[in-house]
Tab-separated table of N, CA and C in Angstrom:
chain	number	residue	atom	x	y	z
A	1	MET	N	-118.183	144.084	132.758
A	1	MET	CA	-117.761	144.135	132.193
A	1	MET	C	-117.890	144.807	130.585
A	2	ARG	N	-118.499	145.814	129.977
A	2	ARG	CA	-118.306	146.306	128.627
A	2	ARG	C	-116.944	146.824	127.715
A	3	ILE	N	-116.429	146.128	126.753
A	3	ILE	CA	-115.802	147.378	126.012
A	3	ILE	C	-116.120	147.938	125.248
A	4	GLU	N	-116.209	149.085	124.836
A	4	GLU	CA	-116.656	149.839	123.998
A	4	GLU	C	-116.178	149.843	122.884
A	5	LYS	N	-116.891	149.991	121.562
A	5	LYS	CA	-116.300	150.825	120.200
A	5	LYS	C	-115.906	152.546	119.976
A	6	CYS	N	-114.591	152.747	119.510
A	6	CYS	CA	-115.037	154.681	119.731
A	6	CYS	C	-115.445	154.458	117.787
A	7	TRP	N	-116.412	155.446	118.345
A	7	TRP	CA	-117.568	155.817	117.599
A	7	TRP	C	-116.741	156.257	115.480
A	8	PHE	N	-115.749	157.090	115.794
A	8	PHE	CA	-114.747	157.334	115.653
A	8	PHE	C	-113.447	156.378	114.426
A	9	CYS	N	-112.575	155.962	115.493
A	9	CYS	CA	-112.187	155.485	114.951
A	9	CYS	C	-111.990	153.618	115.103
A	10	SER	N	-112.623	153.403	116.056
A	10	SER	CA	-113.956	151.815	116.461
A	10	SER	C	-112.641	150.960	116.817
A	11	SER	N	-111.269	151.147	117.948
A	11	SER	CA	-111.031	151.307	118.458
A	11	SER	C	-111.277	151.207	119.984
A	12	ASN	N	-110.663	150.497	121.164
A	12	ASN	CA	-111.506	149.827	122.060
A	12	ASN	C	-111.802	150.908	122.736
A	13	ILE	N	-112.432	150.720	123.544
A	13	ILE	CA	-112.933	151.070	124.936
A	13	ILE	C	-112.996	151.265	125.769
A	14	TYR	N	-111.966	150.353	126.653
A	14	TYR	CA	-111.775	149.767	128.148
A	14	TYR	C	-112.929	150.796	129.277
A	15	PRO	N	-113.401	149.451	130.244
A	15	PRO	CA	-114.222	150.833	131.069
A	15	PRO	C	-112.963	151.745	132.314
A	16	GLY	N	-113.720	153.019	132.395
A	16	GLY	CA	-112.829	153.528	132.836
A	16	GLY	C	-112.019	154.825	131.916
A	17	HIS	N	-112.180	154.765	130.257
A	17	HIS	CA	-111.127	155.184	129.941
A	17	HIS	C	-112.654	156.419	129.125
A	18	GLY	N	-111.751	157.161	128.450
A	18	GLY	CA	-112.653	157.315	126.879
A	18	GLY	C	-113.739	158.128	127.541
A	19	MET	N	-114.888	159.150	126.550
A	19	MET	CA	-115.694	159.544	127.229
A	19	MET	C	-117.105	159.674	126.475
A	20	ARG	N	-118.453	160.317	126.509
A	20	ARG	CA	-119.135	159.702	126.156
A	20	ARG	C	-119.952	161.144	125.807
A	21	PHE	N	-120.338	161.161	124.516
A	21	PHE	CA	-121.217	162.562	124.389
A	21	PHE	C	-122.822	162.310	123.976
A	22	VAL	N	-123.283	162.959	124.447
A	22	VAL	CA	-125.027	162.480	124.118
A	22	VAL	C	-125.658	163.248	123.344
A	23	ARG	N	-126.387	163.473	122.379
A	23	ARG	CA	-126.312	164.410	121.478
A	23	ARG	C	-128.191	164.534	121.997
A	24	ASN	N	-128.853	165.347	121.766
A	24	ASN	CA	-129.950	165.855	121.950
A	24	ASN	C	-131.092	164.960	121.723
A	25	ASP	N	-130.703	164.091	120.616
A	25	ASP	CA	-131.843	163.506	120.383
A	25	ASP	C	-131.723	161.774	120.593
A	26	CYS	N	-130.879	161.788	121.860
A	26	CYS	CA	-130.340	160.463	123.041
A	26	CYS	C	-129.243	159.112	122.485
A	27	LYS	N	-128.934	160.445	121.107
A	27	LYS	CA	-127.698	158.835	120.677
A	27	LYS	C	-126.678	159.103	120.876
A	28	ILE	N	-125.932	157.992	122.304
A	28	ILE	CA	-125.023	158.365	122.450
A	28	ILE	C	-123.384	157.705	121.288
A	29	PHE	N	-122.198	158.669	121.828
A	29	PHE	CA	-121.404	157.857	120.539
A	29	PHE	C	-120.491	157.964	121.795
A	30	ASN	N	-119.215	157.482	121.792
A	30	ASN	CA	-118.297	157.329	122.763
A	30	ASN	C	-116.880	157.287	121.920
A	31	PHE	N	-115.972	158.039	121.983
A	31	PHE	CA	-114.415	158.559	121.925
A	31	PHE	C	-113.658	157.207	122.914
A	32	CYS	N	-112.661	157.566	122.382
A	32	CYS	CA	-111.635	156.453	123.195
A	32	CYS	C	-110.664	157.562	123.159
A	33	ARG	N	-110.140	158.967	122.841
A	33	ARG	CA	-109.538	159.759	123.703
A	33	ARG	C	-110.629	161.545	123.258
A	34	SER	N	-109.584	162.533	123.324
A	34	SER	CA	-109.877	163.222	122.800
A	34	SER	C	-109.409	163.832	121.852
A	35	LYS	N	-109.016	163.195	120.859
A	35	LYS	CA	-108.299	163.534	119.577
A	35	LYS	C	-109.462	163.421	118.735
A	36	CYS	N	-110.468	161.714	119.131
A	36	CYS	CA	-111.483	161.546	118.221
A	36	CYS	C	-112.630	162.339	118.743
A	37	HIS	N	-112.996	162.662	119.608
A	37	HIS	CA	-113.955	163.910	120.214
A	37	HIS	C	-113.904	164.901	119.550
A	38	LYS	N	-112.843	165.497	118.967
A	38	LYS	CA	-112.275	166.671	118.526
A	38	LYS	C	-112.605	166.753	117.302
A	39	HIS	N	-112.290	165.603	116.341
A	39	HIS	CA	-112.282	165.230	115.086
A	39	HIS	C	-113.522	165.347	115.235
A	40	PHE	N	-114.788	164.720	116.000
A	40	PHE	CA	-116.033	164.492	116.078
A	40	PHE	C	-117.064	165.942	115.849
A	41	LYS	N	-116.312	167.112	116.945
A	41	LYS	CA	-116.768	167.794	116.622
A	41	LYS	C	-117.001	168.690	115.360
A	42	MET	N	-115.421	168.658	115.087
A	42	MET	CA	-115.070	169.611	114.161
A	42	MET	C	-116.281	168.347	112.681
A	43	LYS	N	-117.493	168.364	113.074
A	43	LYS	CA	-117.854	167.241	111.956
A	43	LYS	C	-116.442	166.901	110.516
A	44	HIS	N	-115.154	166.099	110.611
A	44	HIS	CA	-115.113	165.331	110.355
A	44	HIS	C	-115.289	164.081	109.729
A	45	ASN	N	-115.043	163.958	108.232
A	45	ASN	CA	-115.466	162.132	108.024
A	45	ASN	C	-114.249	161.106	108.236
A	46	PRO	N	-114.912	160.259	109.515
A	46	PRO	CA	-113.567	159.702	109.929
A	46	PRO	C	-113.038	157.922	108.095
A	47	ARG	N	-114.024	158.205	107.459
A	47	ARG	CA	-113.726	157.940	105.769
A	47	ARG	C	-112.316	158.012	105.554
A	48	ARG	N	-111.922	159.230	105.957
A	48	ARG	CA	-110.777	160.779	104.801
A	48	ARG	C	-109.988	160.108	106.093
A	49	MET	N	-109.739	160.043	106.961
A	49	MET	CA	-108.356	160.313	108.323
A	49	MET	C	-107.767	158.725	108.226
A	50	ARG	N	-106.933	158.963	107.228
A	50	ARG	CA	-105.883	157.718	107.747
A	50	ARG	C	-105.631	156.722	109.003
A	51	TRP	N	-106.201	157.329	109.179
A	51	TRP	CA	-105.844	156.394	110.293
A	51	TRP	C	-106.706	156.537	111.536
A	52	THR	N	-108.087	155.738	111.382
A	52	THR	CA	-108.913	155.026	111.709
A	52	THR	C	-109.323	153.895	110.635
A	53	LYS	N	-109.773	153.081	111.155
A	53	LYS	CA	-110.306	151.631	110.891
A	53	LYS	C	-111.627	152.134	109.424
A	54	ALA	N	-112.204	153.246	109.996
A	54	ALA	CA	-112.889	153.068	108.546
A	54	ALA	C	-112.246	154.031	106.773
A	55	TRP	N	-111.688	153.879	107.200
A	55	TRP	CA	-109.963	154.472	105.993
A	55	TRP	C	-110.148	153.449	105.519
A	56	ARG	N	-109.232	152.857	106.506
A	56	ARG	CA	-108.602	151.247	106.327
A	56	ARG	C	-109.486	150.503	105.458
A	57	ARG	N	-110.808	150.460	106.209
A	57	ARG	CA	-111.800	149.317	105.290
A	57	ARG	C	-111.981	150.021	103.648
A	58	ALA	N	-111.987	150.798	103.554
A	58	ALA	CA	-112.669	151.321	102.588
A	58	ALA	C	-111.578	151.158	101.496
A	59	HIS	N	-110.853	151.113	102.026
A	59	HIS	CA	-109.570	151.666	100.252
A	59	HIS	C	-108.442	149.846	101.020
A	60	GLY	N	-109.726	149.024	101.609
A	60	GLY	CA	-109.042	147.349	101.415
A	60	GLY	C	-107.527	147.237	102.352
A	61	LYS	N	-107.736	147.497	103.322
A	61	LYS	CA	-106.572	148.141	104.220
A	61	LYS	C	-106.904	146.309	105.295
A	62	GLU	N	-108.133	146.244	105.089
A	62	GLU	CA	-108.302	145.469	106.315
A	62	GLU	C	-109.421	144.762	105.524
A	63	MET	N	-109.437	143.029	106.544
A	63	MET	CA	-110.798	142.524	105.850
A	63	MET	C	-112.060	143.484	106.541
A	64	ILE	N	-112.999	143.565	105.194
A	64	ILE	CA	-114.482	143.224	105.615
A	64	ILE	C	-115.431	142.631	106.137
A	65	MET	N	-115.777	141.921	105.542
A	65	MET	CA	-116.396	140.246	105.643
A	65	MET	C	-115.867	139.043	105.809
A	66	ASP	N	-116.136	138.839	106.854
A	66	ASP	CA	-115.339	138.117	108.015
A	66	ASP	C	-116.082	136.893	108.663
A	67	SER	N	-116.908	136.045	108.339
A	67	SER	CA	-117.056	135.466	109.404
A	67	SER	C	-116.755	135.589	111.553
A	68	THR	N	-115.648	135.743	110.795
A	68	THR	CA	-116.015	136.628	112.667
A	68	THR	C	-116.262	137.336	113.308
A	69	PHE	N	-115.620	137.664	112.345
A	69	PHE	CA	-116.926	139.732	113.056
A	69	PHE	C	-118.322	139.777	113.816
A	70	ASN	N	-119.861	138.438	113.512
A	70	ASN	CA	-120.542	138.335	113.645
A	70	ASN	C	-120.531	138.070	115.262
A	71	PHE	N	-119.590	137.392	115.869
A	71	PHE	CA	-119.362	137.303	117.866
A	71	PHE	C	-119.028	138.702	117.635
A	72	GLU	N	-118.233	139.053	117.374
A	72	GLU	CA	-118.137	140.743	118.354
A	72	GLU	C	-119.958	141.473	117.947
A	73	LYS	N	-120.545	141.387	117.773
A	73	LYS	CA	-121.684	142.111	118.348
A	73	LYS	C	-122.480	141.960	119.658
A	74	LYS	N	-123.643	143.287	119.069
A	74	LYS	CA	-123.834	143.766	121.259
A	74	LYS	C	-125.232	142.273	120.715
A	75	ARG	N	-125.399	142.079	122.609
A	75	ARG	CA	-126.246	140.980	122.132
A	75	ARG	C	-127.407	141.607	124.315
A	76	MET	N	-128.156	142.488	123.464
A	76	MET	CA	-128.974	143.069	124.902
A	76	MET	C	-129.626	142.276	125.613
A	77	ALA	N	-129.747	141.458	124.903
A	77	ALA	CA	-130.736	139.684	126.049
A	77	ALA	C	-129.669	139.361	126.665
A	78	PRO	N	-130.799	139.945	128.617
A	78	PRO	CA	-129.740	138.488	129.466
A	78	PRO	C	-129.555	137.575	130.104
A	79	VAL	N	-128.747	137.062	129.757
A	79	VAL	CA	-128.706	135.376	129.471
A	79	VAL	C	-128.405	135.344	131.621
A	80	ARG	N	-129.020	134.539	131.901
A	80	ARG	CA	-129.060	133.439	133.532
A	80	ARG	C	-127.696	133.793	133.275
A	81	TYR	N	-127.293	132.983	134.520
A	81	TYR	CA	-126.128	132.627	134.477
A	81	TYR	C	-125.843	131.749	134.913
A	82	ASN	N	-124.600	130.914	133.506
A	82	ASN	CA	-124.570	128.857	133.884
A	82	ASN	C	-122.744	129.000	134.051
A	83	ARG	N	-121.858	127.984	134.792
A	83	ARG	CA	-120.529	128.089	134.912
A	83	ARG	C	-119.812	127.227	133.144
A	84	ASP	N	-120.981	126.359	133.426
A	84	ASP	CA	-120.028	125.748	131.747
A	84	ASP	C	-120.999	126.461	130.896
A	85	LEU	N	-121.320	127.507	130.524
A	85	LEU	CA	-122.303	128.276	129.094
A	85	LEU	C	-120.454	129.616	129.476
A	86	MET	N	-120.022	129.989	130.646
A	86	MET	CA	-119.359	130.329	130.696
A	86	MET	C	-118.140	130.323	129.912
A	87	VAL	N	-117.514	129.255	130.900
A	87	VAL	CA	-116.789	128.681	130.018
A	87	VAL	C	-116.786	128.078	128.386
A	88	LYS	N	-117.784	127.760	128.706
A	88	LYS	CA	-118.018	127.676	127.181
A	88	LYS	C	-117.595	128.843	126.019
A	89	THR	N	-118.632	129.622	126.613
A	89	THR	CA	-117.052	131.159	125.940
A	89	THR	C	-116.290	131.978	125.813
A	90	VAL	N	-115.963	131.403	126.466
A	90	VAL	CA	-114.442	132.398	126.606
A	90	VAL	C	-114.006	131.115	126.517
A	91	GLN	N	-113.678	129.871	125.642
A	91	GLN	CA	-113.178	129.002	125.135
A	91	GLN	C	-113.434	129.498	123.742
A	92	ALA	N	-114.737	129.769	123.823
A	92	ALA	CA	-114.954	130.138	122.066
A	92	ALA	C	-114.310	130.734	121.406
A	93	MET	N	-114.422	131.559	122.684
A	93	MET	CA	-113.430	133.891	122.129
A	93	MET	C	-112.268	132.943	121.452
A	94	GLN	N	-111.744	132.538	122.365
A	94	GLN	CA	-110.317	132.106	122.190
A	94	GLN	C	-110.156	132.052	120.989
A	95	VAL	N	-110.793	130.445	120.601
A	95	VAL	CA	-110.788	130.131	119.110
A	95	VAL	C	-111.071	131.140	117.861
A	96	VAL	N	-112.261	132.006	118.461
A	96	VAL	CA	-112.648	132.680	117.744
A	96	VAL	C	-111.245	133.966	117.542
A	97	SER	N	-110.237	134.326	118.315
A	97	SER	CA	-110.069	134.831	118.572
A	97	SER	C	-108.513	134.520	117.413
A	98	ARG	N	-108.158	133.631	117.991
A	98	ARG	CA	-107.129	133.075	116.993
A	98	ARG	C	-106.875	132.140	115.474
A	99	ILE	N	-108.577	132.020	115.287
A	99	ILE	CA	-109.170	132.076	113.804
A	99	ILE	C	-108.952	132.957	113.179
A	100	ARG	N	-109.891	134.302	113.245
A	100	ARG	CA	-109.427	135.484	113.189
A	100	ARG	C	-107.739	136.484	113.053
A	101	GLU	N	-107.055	135.319	114.290
A	101	GLU	CA	-105.437	135.860	113.577
A	101	GLU	C	-104.833	135.866	112.879
A	102	VAL	N	-105.714	134.744	112.236
A	102	VAL	CA	-104.095	133.458	110.946
A	102	VAL	C	-105.633	134.367	109.634
A	103	ARG	N	-106.727	134.792	109.486
A	103	ARG	CA	-107.412	135.338	108.546
A	103	ARG	C	-106.830	136.600	108.237
A	104	LYS	N	-106.026	136.864	109.108
A	104	LYS	CA	-105.890	138.690	109.403
A	104	LYS	C	-104.461	138.788	108.469
A	105	GLU	N	-103.664	138.031	108.896
A	105	GLU	CA	-102.173	137.191	108.122
A	105	GLU	C	-102.255	136.965	107.133
A	106	ARG	N	-103.192	136.098	106.462
A	106	ARG	CA	-103.581	136.090	104.942
A	106	ARG	C	-103.953	136.482	104.355
A	107	PHE	N	-104.932	137.136	104.702
A	107	PHE	CA	-104.954	139.118	103.698
A	107	PHE	C	-104.319	139.463	103.892
A	108	ALA	N	-103.321	139.921	104.670
A	108	ALA	CA	-101.762	141.231	104.758
A	108	ALA	C	-101.012	140.202	103.285
A	109	LYS	N	-101.670	139.443	103.463
A	109	LYS	CA	-100.112	137.915	103.226
A	109	LYS	C	-100.036	138.268	101.804
A	110	GLN	N	-101.334	138.470	101.242
A	110	GLN	CA	-101.878	138.529	99.292
A	110	GLN	C	-102.307	140.098	99.397
A	111	ARG	N	-102.524	140.444	100.550
A	111	ARG	CA	-102.635	141.563	99.477
A	111	ARG	C	-100.991	142.801	99.525
A	112	LEU	N	-99.904	142.049	99.743
A	112	LEU	CA	-98.491	141.989	100.077
A	112	LEU	C	-98.293	141.685	98.967
A	113	ALA	N	-98.795	139.772	98.564
A	113	ALA	CA	-97.797	139.779	97.699
A	113	ALA	C	-98.374	140.343	95.074
A	114	ALA	N	-99.751	140.930	95.687
A	114	ALA	CA	-100.431	141.238	94.059
A	114	ALA	C	-99.031	142.892	94.437
A	115	GLN	N	-100.088	143.659	95.349
A	115	GLN	CA	-98.670	144.329	95.245
A	115	GLN	C	-97.071	143.784	94.653
A	116	LEU	N	-96.659	143.735	95.207
A	116	LEU	CA	-95.238	142.736	95.361
A	116	LEU	C	-95.481	142.134	93.727
A	117	LYS	N	-95.687	141.297	92.939
A	117	LYS	CA	-96.091	141.304	91.366
A	117	LYS	C	-96.468	142.508	90.966
A	118	GLN	N	-97.638	143.265	91.096
A	118	GLN	CA	-96.754	144.377	90.218
A	118	GLN	C	-96.299	145.056	90.080
A	119	ARG	N	-94.925	145.333	90.968
A	119	ARG	CA	-93.710	146.110	91.177
A	119	ARG	C	-92.917	145.190	89.891
A	120	GLN	N	-93.397	144.011	90.517
A	120	GLN	CA	-92.192	143.216	89.816
A	120	GLN	C	-92.437	143.119	88.372
A	121	THR	N	-93.836	143.234	87.590
A	121	THR	CA	-93.964	143.290	86.595
A	121	THR	C	-93.393	144.825	85.875
A	122	SER	N	-94.010	145.485	86.830
A	122	SER	CA	-93.730	147.557	86.343
A	122	SER	C	-91.875	146.950	86.117
A	123	ALA	N	-90.472	147.050	86.788
A	123	ALA	CA	-89.617	146.297	86.356
A	123	ALA	C	-89.534	145.514	85.820
A	124	GLN	N	-90.058	144.941	85.205
A	124	GLN	CA	-90.125	143.908	84.137
A	124	GLN	C	-89.814	144.746	83.181
A	125	ARG	N	-91.009	145.095	82.590
A	125	ARG	CA	-91.405	145.579	81.203
A	125	ARG	C	-89.847	146.889	81.308
A	126	GLU	N	-89.869	147.476	82.944
A	126	GLU	CA	-89.204	148.872	82.158
A	126	GLU	C	-87.337	147.750	81.527
A	127	VAL	N	-87.313	146.536	81.962
A	127	VAL	CA	-86.226	145.601	82.033
A	127	VAL	C	-86.210	145.227	80.506
A	128	ALA	N	-87.898	144.643	79.630
A	128	ALA	CA	-87.834	144.566	78.183
A	128	ALA	C	-87.534	145.708	77.529
A	129	LYS	N	-87.652	146.720	77.517
A	129	LYS	CA	-88.167	148.636	77.099
A	129	LYS	C	-86.581	147.911	76.704
A	130	GLY	N	-85.910	148.097	77.878
A	130	GLY	CA	-84.458	148.691	77.589
A	130	GLY	C	-82.759	147.244	77.268
A	131	ALA	N	-83.466	145.772	77.060
A	131	ALA	CA	-83.122	144.888	76.654
A	131	ALA	C	-82.405	144.848	75.096
A	132	HIS	N	-81.779	145.682	74.560
A	132	HIS	CA	-81.109	146.095	73.510
A	132	HIS	C	-79.531	146.937	74.081
A	133	ILE	N	-79.412	147.281	75.453
A	133	ILE	CA	-78.791	148.242	75.626
A	133	ILE	C	-78.145	147.393	76.430
A	134	LEU	N	-78.896	146.022	76.741
A	134	LEU	CA	-77.821	145.274	78.157
A	134	LEU	C	-77.025	144.328	77.549
A	135	GLU	N	-75.796	143.330	78.351
A	135	GLU	CA	-74.668	142.668	77.876
A	135	GLU	C	-75.103	141.751	79.087
A	136	GLY	N	-74.353	140.579	78.545
A	136	GLY	CA	-73.547	139.866	79.396
A	136	GLY	C	-74.671	138.733	79.809
A	137	PRO	N	-74.631	138.179	80.987
A	137	PRO	CA	-76.268	137.000	81.167
A	137	PRO	C	-77.174	137.703	81.524
A	138	SER	N	-77.223	138.768	82.325
A	138	SER	CA	-78.868	139.644	82.252
A	138	SER	C	-79.239	140.085	81.686
A	139	LYS	N	-78.460	140.048	79.839
A	139	LYS	CA	-79.758	140.081	78.636
A	139	LYS	C	-79.926	139.326	78.212
A	140	LEU	N	-79.796	137.850	78.654
A	140	LEU	CA	-81.361	136.777	77.890
A	140	LEU	C	-82.639	137.134	79.358
A	141	LYS	N	-82.166	137.091	80.456
A	141	LYS	CA	-83.190	137.487	81.463
A	141	LYS	C	-83.928	138.384	80.479
A	142	ALA	N	-83.678	139.904	79.775
A	142	ALA	CA	-84.277	141.268	78.993
A	142	ALA	C	-85.143	140.237	78.759
A	143	LEU	N	-85.063	139.448	77.414
A	143	LEU	CA	-85.245	138.806	76.051
A	143	LEU	C	-86.189	138.335	77.030
A	144	GLU	N	-86.241	137.067	77.950
A	144	GLU	CA	-87.595	136.638	77.803
A	144	GLU	C	-88.006	137.317	78.609
A	145	PHE	N	-87.759	138.289	79.274
A	145	PHE	CA	-89.300	139.375	79.463
A	145	PHE	C	-89.678	139.927	78.675
A	146	GLN	N	-88.853	140.210	77.367
A	146	GLN	CA	-89.215	141.323	76.597
A	146	GLN	C	-90.194	140.184	75.295
A	147	LYS	N	-90.216	138.762	75.299
A	147	LYS	CA	-90.951	138.094	74.815
A	147	LYS	C	-92.277	137.758	75.719
A	148	LYS	N	-92.333	137.757	76.937
A	148	LYS	CA	-93.522	137.176	77.387
A	148	LYS	C	-94.545	138.917	77.463
A	149	TYR	N	-93.325	140.134	78.049
A	149	TYR	CA	-93.746	141.438	77.445
A	149	TYR	C	-94.939	142.044	76.644
A	150	GLU	N	-94.187	140.981	75.583
A	150	GLU	CA	-94.782	141.381	73.828
A	150	GLU	C	-95.892	139.867	73.717
A	151	ASN	N	-96.120	138.998	74.894
A	151	ASN	CA	-96.653	138.258	74.582
A	151	ASN	C	-98.466	138.870	75.948
A	152	SER	N	-97.916	138.971	76.172
A	152	SER	CA	-99.616	139.941	77.121
A	152	SER	C	-100.385	140.552	77.312
A	153	ARG	N	-99.578	141.942	76.130
A	153	ARG	CA	-99.060	143.118	75.194
A	153	ARG	C	-100.506	142.850	74.220
A	154	LYS	N	-100.147	141.781	73.451
A	154	LYS	CA	-101.129	140.396	72.183
A	154	LYS	C	-102.437	140.138	72.740
A	155	VAL	N	-102.175	139.648	73.804
A	155	VAL	CA	-103.137	138.908	75.146
A	155	VAL	C	-104.397	140.139	75.320
A	156	LYS	N	-103.803	141.201	75.805
A	156	LYS	CA	-104.742	142.341	76.410
A	156	LYS	C	-105.032	143.534	75.198
A	157	ALA	N	-104.522	143.447	73.888
A	157	ALA	CA	-105.300	144.109	72.368
A	157	ALA	C	-106.312	142.880	71.838
A	158	LYS	N	-106.108	141.550	72.079
A	158	LYS	CA	-107.417	141.108	71.370
A	158	LYS	C	-108.394	141.162	72.149
A	159	LYS	N	-108.105	140.532	73.733
A	159	LYS	CA	-109.143	141.400	74.469
A	159	LYS	C	-110.043	142.857	73.893
A	160	LYS	N	-109.391	143.554	74.008
A	160	LYS	CA	-110.131	144.953	73.520
A	160	LYS	C	-110.308	144.820	72.624
A	161	VAL	N	-110.524	144.506	71.352
A	161	VAL	CA	-110.759	144.419	70.108
A	161	VAL	C	-112.216	143.303	70.399
A	162	LYS	N	-112.467	142.822	71.075
A	162	LYS	CA	-113.411	142.099	70.606
A	162	LYS	C	-114.708	142.261	72.043
A	163	VAL	N	-115.225	143.097	71.617
A	163	VAL	CA	-116.243	144.007	71.818
A	163	VAL	C	-116.896	143.815	71.579
A	164	SER	N	-118.610	143.319	72.172
A	164	SER	CA	-119.987	143.428	71.735
A	164	SER	C	-120.283	144.656	71.625
A	165	ARG	N	-120.822	144.719	70.325
A	165	ARG	CA	-122.047	145.835	70.345
A	165	ARG	C	-123.217	145.678	69.345
A	166	LYS	N	-124.372	146.291	69.673
A	166	LYS	CA	-125.788	145.696	69.496
A	166	LYS	C	-126.398	146.502	68.509
A	167	VAL	N	-126.282	146.689	66.760
A	167	VAL	CA	-126.883	146.990	65.614
A	167	VAL	C	-127.966	146.167	64.998
A	168	GLY	N	-128.652	146.916	65.207
A	168	GLY	CA	-130.277	146.237	64.692
A	168	GLY	C	-131.517	145.648	65.681
A	169	GLY	N	-131.463	145.527	66.867
A	169	GLY	CA	-131.069	144.838	67.788
A	169	GLY	C	-130.582	143.166	67.848
A	170	ALA	N	-129.666	143.077	66.672
A	170	ALA	CA	-129.354	141.409	67.371
A	170	ALA	C	-127.590	142.324	67.728
A	171	ALA	N	-127.067	141.040	68.345
A	171	ALA	CA	-125.498	141.517	68.723
A	171	ALA	C	-125.111	141.250	67.978
A	172	MET	N	-123.327	141.384	67.944
A	172	MET	CA	-122.490	140.951	67.151
A	172	MET	C	-120.723	141.532	67.761
A	173	GLU	N	-120.436	140.723	66.990
A	173	GLU	CA	-118.844	140.263	67.724
A	173	GLU	C	-117.576	141.129	66.254
A	174	GLU	N	-117.053	142.219	66.833
A	174	GLU	CA	-115.686	142.359	66.222
A	174	GLU	C	-114.650	141.440	66.211
A	175	ASP	N	-113.730	140.948	65.701
A	175	ASP	CA	-112.843	140.229	65.077
A	175	ASP	C	-111.182	140.696	64.522
């Protein structure tokens, strides 16, 4: 028994489920449900539908490059049944799935940490702008944020000034 992938949304299609569409040029399209089949018939792009794997990969929501994806590829060459080989294969599949889950969790944590850091820095920037309004112990924190914000702005300004230009065939840097 083979578990197929939906052409449109990339979800699993188990035996006895979904539908298959064969085009005139003998290209086979498998769909997990009628929703995917209808979107395909309307010539919608899966990368523009937010609920598909294609959209999630294109927008950095899921892992794209990982060595565990190599195990999921189709292999068309038949292999003679060998009990030891089957036992090792099942064990390897379990190990690979555990590794993939750990990597997915790590990827999600890193992605969310970057978003949280960005939100915190924008909030800290707002506090730094209104530091003169605050009073009490929060004013000290606001002043610290203001100093950090000003230092980071100076560093960014210095990076912008260092621009390499070619004048008369020689490279020149401005300070």
